[in-house]
PDB file of C-alpha atoms in Angstrom:
ATOM      1  CA  MET A1498      46.336 106.209 116.626  1.00  0.00           C
ATOM      2  CA  LEU A1499      42.728 105.548 115.683  1.00  0.00           C
ATOM      3  CA  PRO A1500      40.314 103.278 117.580  1.00  0.00           C
ATOM      4  CA  ASN A1501      39.735  99.691 116.513  1.00  0.00           C
ATOM      5  CA  PHE A1502      36.330  99.442 118.200  1.00  0.00           C
ATOM      6  CA  LEU A1503      33.422 101.717 119.035  1.00  0.00           C
ATOM      7  CA  ILE A1504      30.379 101.404 121.277  1.00  0.00           C
ATOM      8  CA  ILE A1505      27.876 103.130 118.996  1.00  0.00           C
ATOM      9  CA  GLY A1506      24.649 102.926 121.014  1.00  0.00           C
ATOM     10  CA  ALA A1507      21.899 102.916 121.775  1.00  0.00           C
ATOM     11  CA  GLN A1508      21.307 105.828 124.126  1.00  0.00           C
ATOM     12  CA  LYS A1509      19.947 104.925 127.572  1.00  0.00           C
ATOM     13  CA  SER A1510      20.679 101.224 127.032  1.00  0.00           C
ATOM     14  CA  GLY A1511      23.580 100.416 129.330  1.00  0.00           C
ATOM     15  CA  THR A1512      26.476 101.788 127.271  1.00  0.00           C
ATOM     16  CA  SER A1513      27.794 103.788 130.244  1.00  0.00           C
ATOM     17  CA  TRP A1514      27.983 100.566 132.254  1.00  0.00           C
ATOM     18  CA  LEU A1515      29.863  98.798 129.474  1.00  0.00           C
ATOM     19  CA  HIS A1516      32.233 101.734 129.075  1.00  0.00           C
ATOM     20  CA  ALA A1517      32.969 101.814 132.810  1.00  0.00           C
ATOM     21  CA  MET A1518      33.644  98.072 132.901  1.00  0.00           C
ATOM     22  CA  LEU A1519      35.930  98.014 129.860  1.00  0.00           C
ATOM     23  CA  ARG A1520      37.999 100.895 131.209  1.00  0.00           C
ATOM     24  CA  GLN A1521      39.033  98.566 134.049  1.00  0.00           C
ATOM     25  CA  HIS A1522      40.656  96.110 131.646  1.00  0.00           C
ATOM     26  CA  PRO A1523      44.455  96.499 131.300  1.00  0.00           C
ATOM     27  CA  ASP A1524      44.349  95.633 127.590  1.00  0.00           C
ATOM     28  CA  VAL A1525      41.662  98.206 126.764  1.00  0.00           C
ATOM     29  CA  PHE A1526      42.004 101.959 126.324  1.00  0.00           C
ATOM     30  CA  MET A1527      38.987 104.251 126.152  1.00  0.00           C
ATOM     31  CA  PRO A1528      38.779 108.011 126.761  1.00  0.00           C
ATOM     32  CA  GLU A1529      36.634 108.942 129.726  1.00  0.00           C
ATOM     33  CA  GLU A1530      34.333 111.244 127.761  1.00  0.00           C
ATOM     34  CA  GLU A1531      32.031 110.711 124.797  1.00  0.00           C
ATOM     35  CA  LEU A1532      33.786 112.207 121.777  1.00  0.00           C
ATOM     36  CA  HIS A1533      30.826 112.824 119.423  1.00  0.00           C
ATOM     37  CA  PHE A1534      33.236 113.074 116.514  1.00  0.00           C
ATOM     38  CA  PHE A1535      31.205 111.386 113.792  1.00  0.00           C
ATOM     39  CA  ASP A1536      27.791 112.758 114.765  1.00  0.00           C
ATOM     40  CA  LYS A1537      28.469 116.399 115.683  1.00  0.00           C
ATOM     41  CA  ARG A1538      29.299 118.997 113.052  1.00  0.00           C
ATOM     42  CA  GLN A1539      31.405 121.086 115.418  1.00  0.00           C
ATOM     43  CA  HIS A1540      33.681 118.113 116.175  1.00  0.00           C
ATOM     44  CA  PHE A1541      33.813 116.406 112.779  1.00  0.00           C
ATOM     45  CA  SER A1542      34.891 119.677 111.199  1.00  0.00           C
ATOM     46  CA  ARG A1543      38.031 119.653 113.369  1.00  0.00           C
ATOM     47  CA  GLY A1544      39.420 116.761 111.377  1.00  0.00           C
ATOM     48  CA  VAL A1545      40.906 113.357 112.060  1.00  0.00           C
ATOM     49  CA  ALA A1546      43.968 114.735 113.865  1.00  0.00           C
ATOM     50  CA  TRP A1547      41.687 116.143 116.587  1.00  0.00           C
ATOM     51  CA  TYR A1548      40.038 112.745 116.932  1.00  0.00           C
ATOM     52  CA  GLU A1549      43.341 110.843 117.013  1.00  0.00           C
ATOM     53  CA  ALA A1550      44.652 113.035 119.809  1.00  0.00           C
ATOM     54  CA  HIS A1551      42.134 111.486 122.198  1.00  0.00           C
ATOM     55  CA  PHE A1552      43.877 108.107 121.843  1.00  0.00           C
ATOM     56  CA  ALA A1553      47.449 109.332 122.232  1.00  0.00           C
ATOM     57  CA  GLU A1554      47.839 107.582 125.595  1.00  0.00           C
ATOM     58  CA  ALA A1555      46.647 104.191 124.382  1.00  0.00           C
ATOM     59  CA  GLY A1556      50.183 102.824 124.266  1.00  0.00           C
ATOM     60  CA  GLY A1557      50.347  99.210 123.157  1.00  0.00           C
ATOM     61  CA  ARG A1558      46.892  98.199 124.315  1.00  0.00           C
ATOM     62  CA  THR A1559      45.133  95.614 122.188  1.00  0.00           C
ATOM     63  CA  ALA A1560      41.680  97.210 122.132  1.00  0.00           C
ATOM     64  CA  VAL A1561      41.423 100.961 121.638  1.00  0.00           C
ATOM     65  CA  GLY A1562      37.947 102.400 121.484  1.00  0.00           C
ATOM     66  CA  GLU A1563      35.417 104.989 122.447  1.00  0.00           C
ATOM     67  CA  LYS A1564      31.752 105.176 123.440  1.00  0.00           C
ATOM     68  CA  THR A1565      29.314 107.624 121.858  1.00  0.00           C
ATOM     69  CA  PRO A1566      25.783 106.167 121.800  1.00  0.00           C
ATOM     70  CA  ASP A1567      24.503 108.893 119.455  1.00  0.00           C
ATOM     71  CA  TYR A1568      26.404 107.211 116.612  1.00  0.00           C
ATOM     72  CA  LEU A1569      23.648 104.633 116.226  1.00  0.00           C
ATOM     73  CA  TRP A1570      21.256 107.261 114.845  1.00  0.00           C
ATOM     74  CA  ALA A1571      22.836 106.840 111.446  1.00  0.00           C
ATOM     75  CA  ASN A1572      20.576 108.969 109.264  1.00  0.00           C
ATOM     76  CA  GLY A1573      19.161 111.328 111.851  1.00  0.00           C
ATOM     77  CA  GLN A1574      18.248 114.911 111.046  1.00  0.00           C
ATOM     78  CA  GLY A1575      18.704 116.212 114.558  1.00  0.00           C
ATOM     79  CA  VAL A1576      19.356 119.380 116.501  1.00  0.00           C
ATOM     80  CA  GLU A1577      22.533 120.537 118.278  1.00  0.00           C
ATOM     81  CA  GLY A1578      24.686 119.978 115.228  1.00  0.00           C
ATOM     82  CA  HIS A1579      23.776 116.318 114.683  1.00  0.00           C
ATOM     83  CA  LEU A1580      25.059 115.159 111.301  1.00  0.00           C
ATOM     84  CA  PRO A1581      23.274 112.864 108.874  1.00  0.00           C
ATOM     85  CA  ASP A1582      25.196 109.873 107.492  1.00  0.00           C
ATOM     86  CA  VAL A1583      26.951 109.192 110.779  1.00  0.00           C
ATOM     87  CA  HIS A1584      27.679 105.627 109.646  1.00  0.00           C
ATOM     88  CA  ARG A1585      29.374 106.907 106.497  1.00  0.00           C
ATOM     89  CA  ASN A1586      31.467 109.394 108.442  1.00  0.00           C
ATOM     90  CA  LEU A1587      32.565 106.597 110.745  1.00  0.00           C
ATOM     91  CA  HIS A1588      33.350 104.174 107.937  1.00  0.00           C
ATOM     92  CA  THR A1589      35.447 106.785 106.124  1.00  0.00           C
ATOM     93  CA  VAL A1590      37.784 107.169 109.104  1.00  0.00           C
ATOM     94  CA  VAL A1591      37.750 103.725 110.767  1.00  0.00           C
ATOM     95  CA  PRO A1592      36.528 101.252 108.124  1.00  0.00           C
ATOM     96  CA  HIS A1593      37.935  98.209 109.929  1.00  0.00           C
ATOM     97  CA  ALA A1594      36.623  99.023 113.406  1.00  0.00           C
ATOM     98  CA  LYS A1595      34.494  96.596 115.392  1.00  0.00           C
ATOM     99  CA  LEU A1596      31.117  97.920 116.501  1.00  0.00           C
ATOM    100  CA  VAL A1597      29.341  97.148 119.773  1.00  0.00           C
ATOM    101  CA  VAL A1598      25.600  97.847 119.953  1.00  0.00           C
ATOM    102  CA  VAL A1599      23.488  97.587 123.114  1.00  0.00           C
ATOM    103  CA  LEU A1600      19.723  97.653 122.559  1.00  0.00           C
ATOM    104  CA  ARG A1601      16.954  98.213 125.085  1.00  0.00           C
ATOM    105  CA  ASN A1602      13.187  97.889 124.832  1.00  0.00           C
ATOM    106  CA  PRO A1603      12.531 100.868 122.525  1.00  0.00           C
ATOM    107  CA  VAL A1604       9.501 101.968 124.538  1.00  0.00           C
ATOM    108  CA  GLU A1605      11.465 102.124 127.781  1.00  0.00           C
ATOM    109  CA  ARG A1606      14.396 103.682 125.957  1.00  0.00           C
ATOM    110  CA  ALA A1607      12.184 106.474 124.592  1.00  0.00           C
ATOM    111  CA  VAL A1608      10.783 107.173 128.066  1.00  0.00           C
ATOM    112  CA  SER A1609      14.288 107.264 129.532  1.00  0.00           C
ATOM    113  CA  ALA A1610      15.445 109.590 126.750  1.00  0.00           C
ATOM    114  CA  VAL A1611      12.670 112.090 127.509  1.00  0.00           C
ATOM    115  CA  LEU A1612      13.536 111.994 131.207  1.00  0.00           C
ATOM    116  CA  HIS A1613      17.149 112.725 130.247  1.00  0.00           C
ATOM    117  CA  LEU A1614      16.022 115.751 128.217  1.00  0.00           C
ATOM    118  CA  LEU A1615      14.075 116.977 131.232  1.00  0.00           C
ATOM    119  CA  ARG A1616      17.060 116.528 133.549  1.00  0.00           C
ATOM    120  CA  THR A1617      19.388 118.369 131.148  1.00  0.00           C
ATOM    121  CA  ARG A1618      17.036 121.385 130.765  1.00  0.00           C
ATOM    122  CA  ARG A1619      16.401 120.785 127.075  1.00  0.00           C
ATOM    123  CA  VAL A1620      12.652 120.813 127.658  1.00  0.00           C
ATOM    124  CA  SER A1621      10.406 122.259 130.357  1.00  0.00           C
ATOM    125  CA  PRO A1622       9.162 119.845 133.042  1.00  0.00           C
ATOM    126  CA  ARG A1623       5.719 121.472 132.818  1.00  0.00           C
ATOM    127  CA  HIS A1624       4.989 119.130 129.907  1.00  0.00           C
ATOM    128  CA  SER A1625       3.683 115.680 130.740  1.00  0.00           C
ATOM    129  CA  LEU A1626       5.553 112.582 129.659  1.00  0.00           C
ATOM    130  CA  ASP A1627       2.607 111.524 127.482  1.00  0.00           C
ATOM    131  CA  ASP A1628       2.528 114.843 125.628  1.00  0.00           C
ATOM    132  CA  LEU A1629       6.268 114.773 124.988  1.00  0.00           C
ATOM    133  CA  LEU A1630       6.219 111.197 123.726  1.00  0.00           C
ATOM    134  CA  VAL A1631       3.055 111.009 121.633  1.00  0.00           C
ATOM    135  CA  GLY A1632       1.045 114.173 122.269  1.00  0.00           C
ATOM    136  CA  GLU A1633       0.963 117.831 121.377  1.00  0.00           C
ATOM    137  CA  ALA A1634       4.455 118.546 122.751  1.00  0.00           C
ATOM    138  CA  ARG A1635       6.273 115.783 120.877  1.00  0.00           C
ATOM    139  CA  HIS A1636       7.763 118.320 118.461  1.00  0.00           C
ATOM    140  CA  LEU A1637       9.861 119.614 121.369  1.00  0.00           C
ATOM    141  CA  VAL A1638      11.841 116.363 121.535  1.00  0.00           C
ATOM    142  CA  SER A1639      11.693 115.159 117.923  1.00  0.00           C
ATOM    143  CA  GLY A1640      15.023 116.762 117.036  1.00  0.00           C
ATOM    144  CA  HIS A1641      16.693 114.555 119.622  1.00  0.00           C
ATOM    145  CA  GLY A1642      15.560 111.343 117.945  1.00  0.00           C
ATOM    146  CA  VAL A1643      13.527 110.196 120.947  1.00  0.00           C
ATOM    147  CA  ILE A1644      11.288 107.985 118.812  1.00  0.00           C
ATOM    148  CA  GLU A1645      13.609 107.451 115.835  1.00  0.00           C
ATOM    149  CA  TYR A1646      16.423 105.900 117.877  1.00  0.00           C
ATOM    150  CA  GLY A1647      14.144 102.974 118.638  1.00  0.00           C
ATOM    151  CA  PHE A1648      13.821 101.911 115.002  1.00  0.00           C
ATOM    152  CA  TYR A1649      16.784  99.649 115.573  1.00  0.00           C
ATOM    153  CA  SER A1650      16.493  97.572 112.420  1.00  0.00           C
ATOM    154  CA  ASP A1651      16.807 100.714 110.284  1.00  0.00           C
ATOM    155  CA  GLN A1652      19.897 101.875 112.167  1.00  0.00           C
ATOM    156  CA  ILE A1653      21.577  98.473 111.965  1.00  0.00           C
ATOM    157  CA  ASP A1654      20.718  98.089 108.274  1.00  0.00           C
ATOM    158  CA  ALA A1655      22.471 101.394 107.583  1.00  0.00           C
ATOM    159  CA  TYR A1656      25.660 100.163 109.253  1.00  0.00           C
ATOM    160  CA  LEU A1657      25.487  96.783 107.530  1.00  0.00           C
ATOM    161  CA  GLU A1658      25.649  98.574 104.193  1.00  0.00           C
ATOM    162  CA  LEU A1659      29.255  99.388 105.107  1.00  0.00           C
ATOM    163  CA  PHE A1660      30.415  96.940 107.790  1.00  0.00           C
ATOM    164  CA  ASP A1661      30.472  93.140 107.667  1.00  0.00           C
ATOM    165  CA  ARG A1662      28.118  91.382 110.053  1.00  0.00           C
ATOM    166  CA  ASP A1663      30.978  89.726 111.917  1.00  0.00           C
ATOM    167  CA  ARG A1664      32.314  93.157 112.883  1.00  0.00           C
ATOM    168  CA  MET A1665      29.177  93.966 114.850  1.00  0.00           C
ATOM    169  CA  LEU A1666      28.279  92.617 118.295  1.00  0.00           C
ATOM    170  CA  VAL A1667      24.676  93.235 119.359  1.00  0.00           C
ATOM    171  CA  LEU A1668      23.754  92.964 123.038  1.00  0.00           C
ATOM    172  CA  ILE A1669      20.313  93.185 124.610  1.00  0.00           C
ATOM    173  CA  PHE A1670      20.094  95.267 127.777  1.00  0.00           C
ATOM    174  CA  GLU A1671      17.375  93.225 129.478  1.00  0.00           C
ATOM    175  CA  GLU A1672      18.912  89.835 128.703  1.00  0.00           C
ATOM    176  CA  ASP A1673      22.650  90.457 128.542  1.00  0.00           C
ATOM    177  CA  VAL A1674      23.486  93.505 130.636  1.00  0.00           C
ATOM    178  CA  ARG A1675      20.893  93.174 133.375  1.00  0.00           C
ATOM    179  CA  ARG A1676      20.678  89.367 133.760  1.00  0.00           C
ATOM    180  CA  GLU A1677      24.129  88.124 132.748  1.00  0.00           C
ATOM    181  CA  PRO A1678      26.653  90.951 133.230  1.00  0.00           C
ATOM    182  CA  GLU A1679      29.686  88.748 133.888  1.00  0.00           C
ATOM    183  CA  SER A1680      29.167  86.394 130.943  1.00  0.00           C
ATOM    184  CA  THR A1681      28.346  89.386 128.743  1.00  0.00           C
ATOM    185  CA  LEU A1682      31.645  91.023 129.632  1.00  0.00           C
ATOM    186  CA  ARG A1683      33.473  87.808 128.749  1.00  0.00           C
ATOM    187  CA  ARG A1684      31.652  87.797 125.422  1.00  0.00           C
ATOM    188  CA  VAL A1685      32.603  91.423 124.728  1.00  0.00           C
ATOM    189  CA  CYS A1686      36.221  90.755 125.639  1.00  0.00           C
ATOM    190  CA  GLY A1687      36.309  87.788 123.277  1.00  0.00           C
ATOM    191  CA  PHE A1688      34.898  89.974 120.514  1.00  0.00           C
ATOM    192  CA  LEU A1689      37.581  92.604 121.153  1.00  0.00           C
ATOM    193  CA  GLY A1690      40.402  90.074 121.391  1.00  0.00           C
ATOM    194  CA  VAL A1691      41.367  90.714 125.024  1.00  0.00           C
ATOM    195  CA  ASP A1692      41.514  88.404 128.041  1.00  0.00           C
ATOM    196  CA  PRO A1693      37.913  87.353 128.797  1.00  0.00           C
ATOM    197  CA  GLU A1694      38.834  86.096 132.280  1.00  0.00           C
ATOM    198  CA  PHE A1695      39.769  89.514 133.637  1.00  0.00           C
ATOM    199  CA  PRO A1696      38.053  89.984 137.035  1.00  0.00           C
ATOM    200  CA  PHE A1697      35.866  93.050 136.560  1.00  0.00           C
ATOM    201  CA  VAL A1698      34.869  94.874 139.737  1.00  0.00           C
ATOM    202  CA  GLN A1699      31.204  95.653 140.494  1.00  0.00           C
ATOM    203  CA  ALA A1700      29.990  94.198 137.229  1.00  0.00           C
ATOM    204  CA  GLY A1701      26.491  93.925 138.622  1.00  0.00           C
ATOM    205  CA  GLU A1702      26.262  97.580 139.680  1.00  0.00           C
ATOM    206  CA  GLY A1703      24.428 100.272 137.732  1.00  0.00           C
ATOM    207  CA  VAL A1704      26.306 103.247 136.298  1.00  0.00           C
ATOM    208  CA  ASN A1705      25.124 106.786 135.575  1.00  0.00           C
ATOM    209  CA  VAL A1706      21.924 106.460 137.593  1.00  0.00           C
ATOM    210  CA  ALA A1707      20.241 109.883 137.793  1.00  0.00           C
ATOM    211  CA  ARG A1708      18.238 111.063 140.795  1.00  0.00           C
ATOM    212  CA  ARG A1709      16.230 114.281 140.472  1.00  0.00           C
ATOM    213  CA  SER A1710      13.280 115.600 142.454  1.00  0.00           C
ATOM    214  CA  ARG A1711      10.298 117.320 140.857  1.00  0.00           C
ATOM    215  CA  LEU A1712      11.181 120.596 142.607  1.00  0.00           C
ATOM    216  CA  GLY A1713      14.783 120.268 141.440  1.00  0.00           C
ATOM    217  CA  LEU A1714      13.728 119.808 137.814  1.00  0.00           C
ATOM    218  CA  PHE A1715      11.466 122.870 137.833  1.00  0.00           C
ATOM    219  CA  GLY A1716      13.991 124.987 139.691  1.00  0.00           C
ATOM    220  CA  ASP A1717      16.861 123.981 137.412  1.00  0.00           C
ATOM    221  CA  TYR A1718      14.858 124.816 134.309  1.00  0.00           C
ATOM    222  CA  TYR A1719      13.417 128.166 135.375  1.00  0.00           C
ATOM    223  CA  LEU A1720      16.101 129.393 137.817  1.00  0.00           C
ATOM    224  CA  PRO A1721      19.314 127.585 136.795  1.00  0.00           C
ATOM    225  CA  ALA A1722      21.511 130.113 138.619  1.00  0.00           C
ATOM    226  CA  LEU A1723      20.372 128.537 141.889  1.00  0.00           C
ATOM    227  CA  GLY A1724      21.713 125.146 140.879  1.00  0.00           C
ATOM    228  CA  LEU A1725      23.231 124.332 144.272  1.00  0.00           C
ATOM    229  CA  LEU A1726      19.875 124.893 145.925  1.00  0.00           C
ATOM    230  CA  TRP A1727      18.151 122.482 143.554  1.00  0.00           C
ATOM    231  CA  ARG A1728      20.832 119.844 144.105  1.00  0.00           C
ATOM    232  CA  GLY A1729      20.131 120.135 147.791  1.00  0.00           C
ATOM    233  CA  ALA A1730      16.432 119.645 147.120  1.00  0.00           C
ATOM    234  CA  ASP A1731      17.246 116.543 145.082  1.00  0.00           C
ATOM    235  CA  ALA A1732      19.135 115.080 148.038  1.00  0.00           C
ATOM    236  CA  LEU A1733      16.257 115.677 150.456  1.00  0.00           C
ATOM    237  CA  LEU A1734      13.147 115.059 148.373  1.00  0.00           C
ATOM    238  CA  PRO A1735      11.938 111.791 146.812  1.00  0.00           C
ATOM    239  CA  PRO A1736      13.093 111.164 143.243  1.00  0.00           C
ATOM    240  CA  TYR A1737      10.713 112.159 140.486  1.00  0.00           C
ATOM    241  CA  ARG A1738       9.981 109.095 138.366  1.00  0.00           C
ATOM    242  CA  PRO A1739       6.956 109.792 136.161  1.00  0.00           C
ATOM    243  CA  THR A1740       5.593 107.028 133.957  1.00  0.00           C
ATOM    244  CA  PRO A1741       3.517 107.260 130.773  1.00  0.00           C
ATOM    245  CA  GLY A1742      -0.187 106.472 130.861  1.00  0.00           C
ATOM    246  CA  ASP A1743      -1.589 103.253 129.438  1.00  0.00           C
ATOM    247  CA  ALA A1744      -2.798 104.902 126.221  1.00  0.00           C
ATOM    248  CA  ALA A1745       0.629 106.397 125.504  1.00  0.00           C
ATOM    249  CA  LEU A1746       2.312 103.066 126.194  1.00  0.00           C
ATOM    250  CA  ARG A1747      -0.054 101.243 123.835  1.00  0.00           C
ATOM    251  CA  GLU A1748       0.694 103.799 121.111  1.00  0.00           C
ATOM    252  CA  LEU A1749       4.436 103.396 121.575  1.00  0.00           C
ATOM    253  CA  HIS A1750       4.277  99.598 121.550  1.00  0.00           C
ATOM    254  CA  ALA A1751       2.215  99.721 118.345  1.00  0.00           C
ATOM    255  CA  LEU A1752       4.692 102.130 116.779  1.00  0.00           C
ATOM    256  CA  TYR A1753       7.628  99.792 117.428  1.00  0.00           C
ATOM    257  CA  ALA A1754       5.867  96.488 116.707  1.00  0.00           C
ATOM    258  CA  GLU A1755       6.888  96.165 113.053  1.00  0.00           C
ATOM    259  CA  PRO A1756      10.494  97.408 113.482  1.00  0.00           C
ATOM    260  CA  ASN A1757      10.895  95.015 116.399  1.00  0.00           C
ATOM    261  CA  GLU A1758       9.717  92.093 114.278  1.00  0.00           C
ATOM    262  CA  LYS A1759      12.318  92.971 111.653  1.00  0.00           C
ATOM    263  CA  LEU A1760      14.997  93.067 114.326  1.00  0.00           C
ATOM    264  CA  PHE A1761      13.907  89.724 115.808  1.00  0.00           C
ATOM    265  CA  ALA A1762      14.067  88.125 112.363  1.00  0.00           C
ATOM    266  CA  TRP A1763      17.584  89.451 111.859  1.00  0.00           C
ATOM    267  CA  LEU A1764      18.709  88.335 115.322  1.00  0.00           C
ATOM    268  CA  GLY A1765      17.064  84.938 114.898  1.00  0.00           C
ATOM    269  CA  ARG A1766      15.291  85.163 118.255  1.00  0.00           C
ATOM    270  CA  ARG A1767      12.516  87.026 120.007  1.00  0.00           C
ATOM    271  CA  ILE A1768      13.076  89.324 122.969  1.00  0.00           C
ATOM    272  CA  THR A1769      10.160  88.585 125.245  1.00  0.00           C
ATOM    273  CA  ALA A1770      11.006  91.499 127.569  1.00  0.00           C
ATOM    274  CA  TRP A1771      10.027  93.895 124.783  1.00  0.00           C
ATOM    275  CA  GLU A1772       6.529  92.551 124.316  1.00  0.00           C
ATOM    276  CA  PRO A1773       3.661  94.792 125.482  1.00  0.00           C
ATOM    277  CA  PRO A1774       1.971  93.879 128.770  1.00  0.00           C
ATOM    278  CA  ARG A1775      -1.176  91.814 128.415  1.00  0.00           C
TER     279      ARG A1775
END
C-alpha cells in the first residue's frame, strides 16, 4: 500500500504537531518516523517496495500518509544525500496523493533551522547566529537549505507543475496552528476525508520542543562521548535561546520580502505576522 497523503513541510513549522495529532485519529495511519524516501538518495535507491513496507499495517484506514518536511525543498542541492527534483520523485510514485503544507514566517523558520543544526551537532556553537544566517559562516549551513526553504512560492510553484491546486492544503503556522488548532484539525480532516469531529487530545500543546543549555551544546559538539553529562547540564541550566541582531533580522526580512509578496498574491491574503517589526 502507498500513502494517499503527505505532509511535505516546511521544516520547523509545526509539522510534528500535526503528525502527532493525526496519529490519534482512528481513520488515519502514519508511521511514527520521517521516511525521507523522496528526498534522500540512500532511501530512494531502495525502491518503492521499501517505501510501501512502512504502510503495511495501515489496514483499511481511509487516510494513509507520512510526514517528511524536507520534501518541500523541491529543487534543493543539499548535503547528506538530499536529492534534487523531490517533487518529481514524489509525483512518479504517488501522483494522486494529497499534499499538506504548513508555512511559518520564513525569518523565524530560518532561525529555528539554524538552532536545530546547532542542537544536532551539524555546526559548531562557537559561531554566532548572525554569522550562520547572513555572515561569514553562512556557507556552513547553506547545504541544509536554511535560507532556501523560506522561498515558499518557488517550492509551491514546483509542486503545482505536477499536482492540481485542489490536492494541496496550505496552512499558516501563526494563524492556523498556533491560534486555531482545533478548527485547523477539523479542516485537515475534511481535506483528508476523515471524521472532522474526532476529539483530539492536547491539540493546543506544543510537540517536539527542544531544550538545550549553552554548556550542553558546546559539550555535545566537542565531547559527544559525554552525552549523559551534557543532558544533565541541560536539565539544570537555563535553556540557550539566542536571537539574531537587528541588522541580521533586517537583512533576512529584506531577502524574503519579494517571495512573500508572491505567496500572498497566490494565497489571496496577507499574513501580517510575517511583516517586519516597525
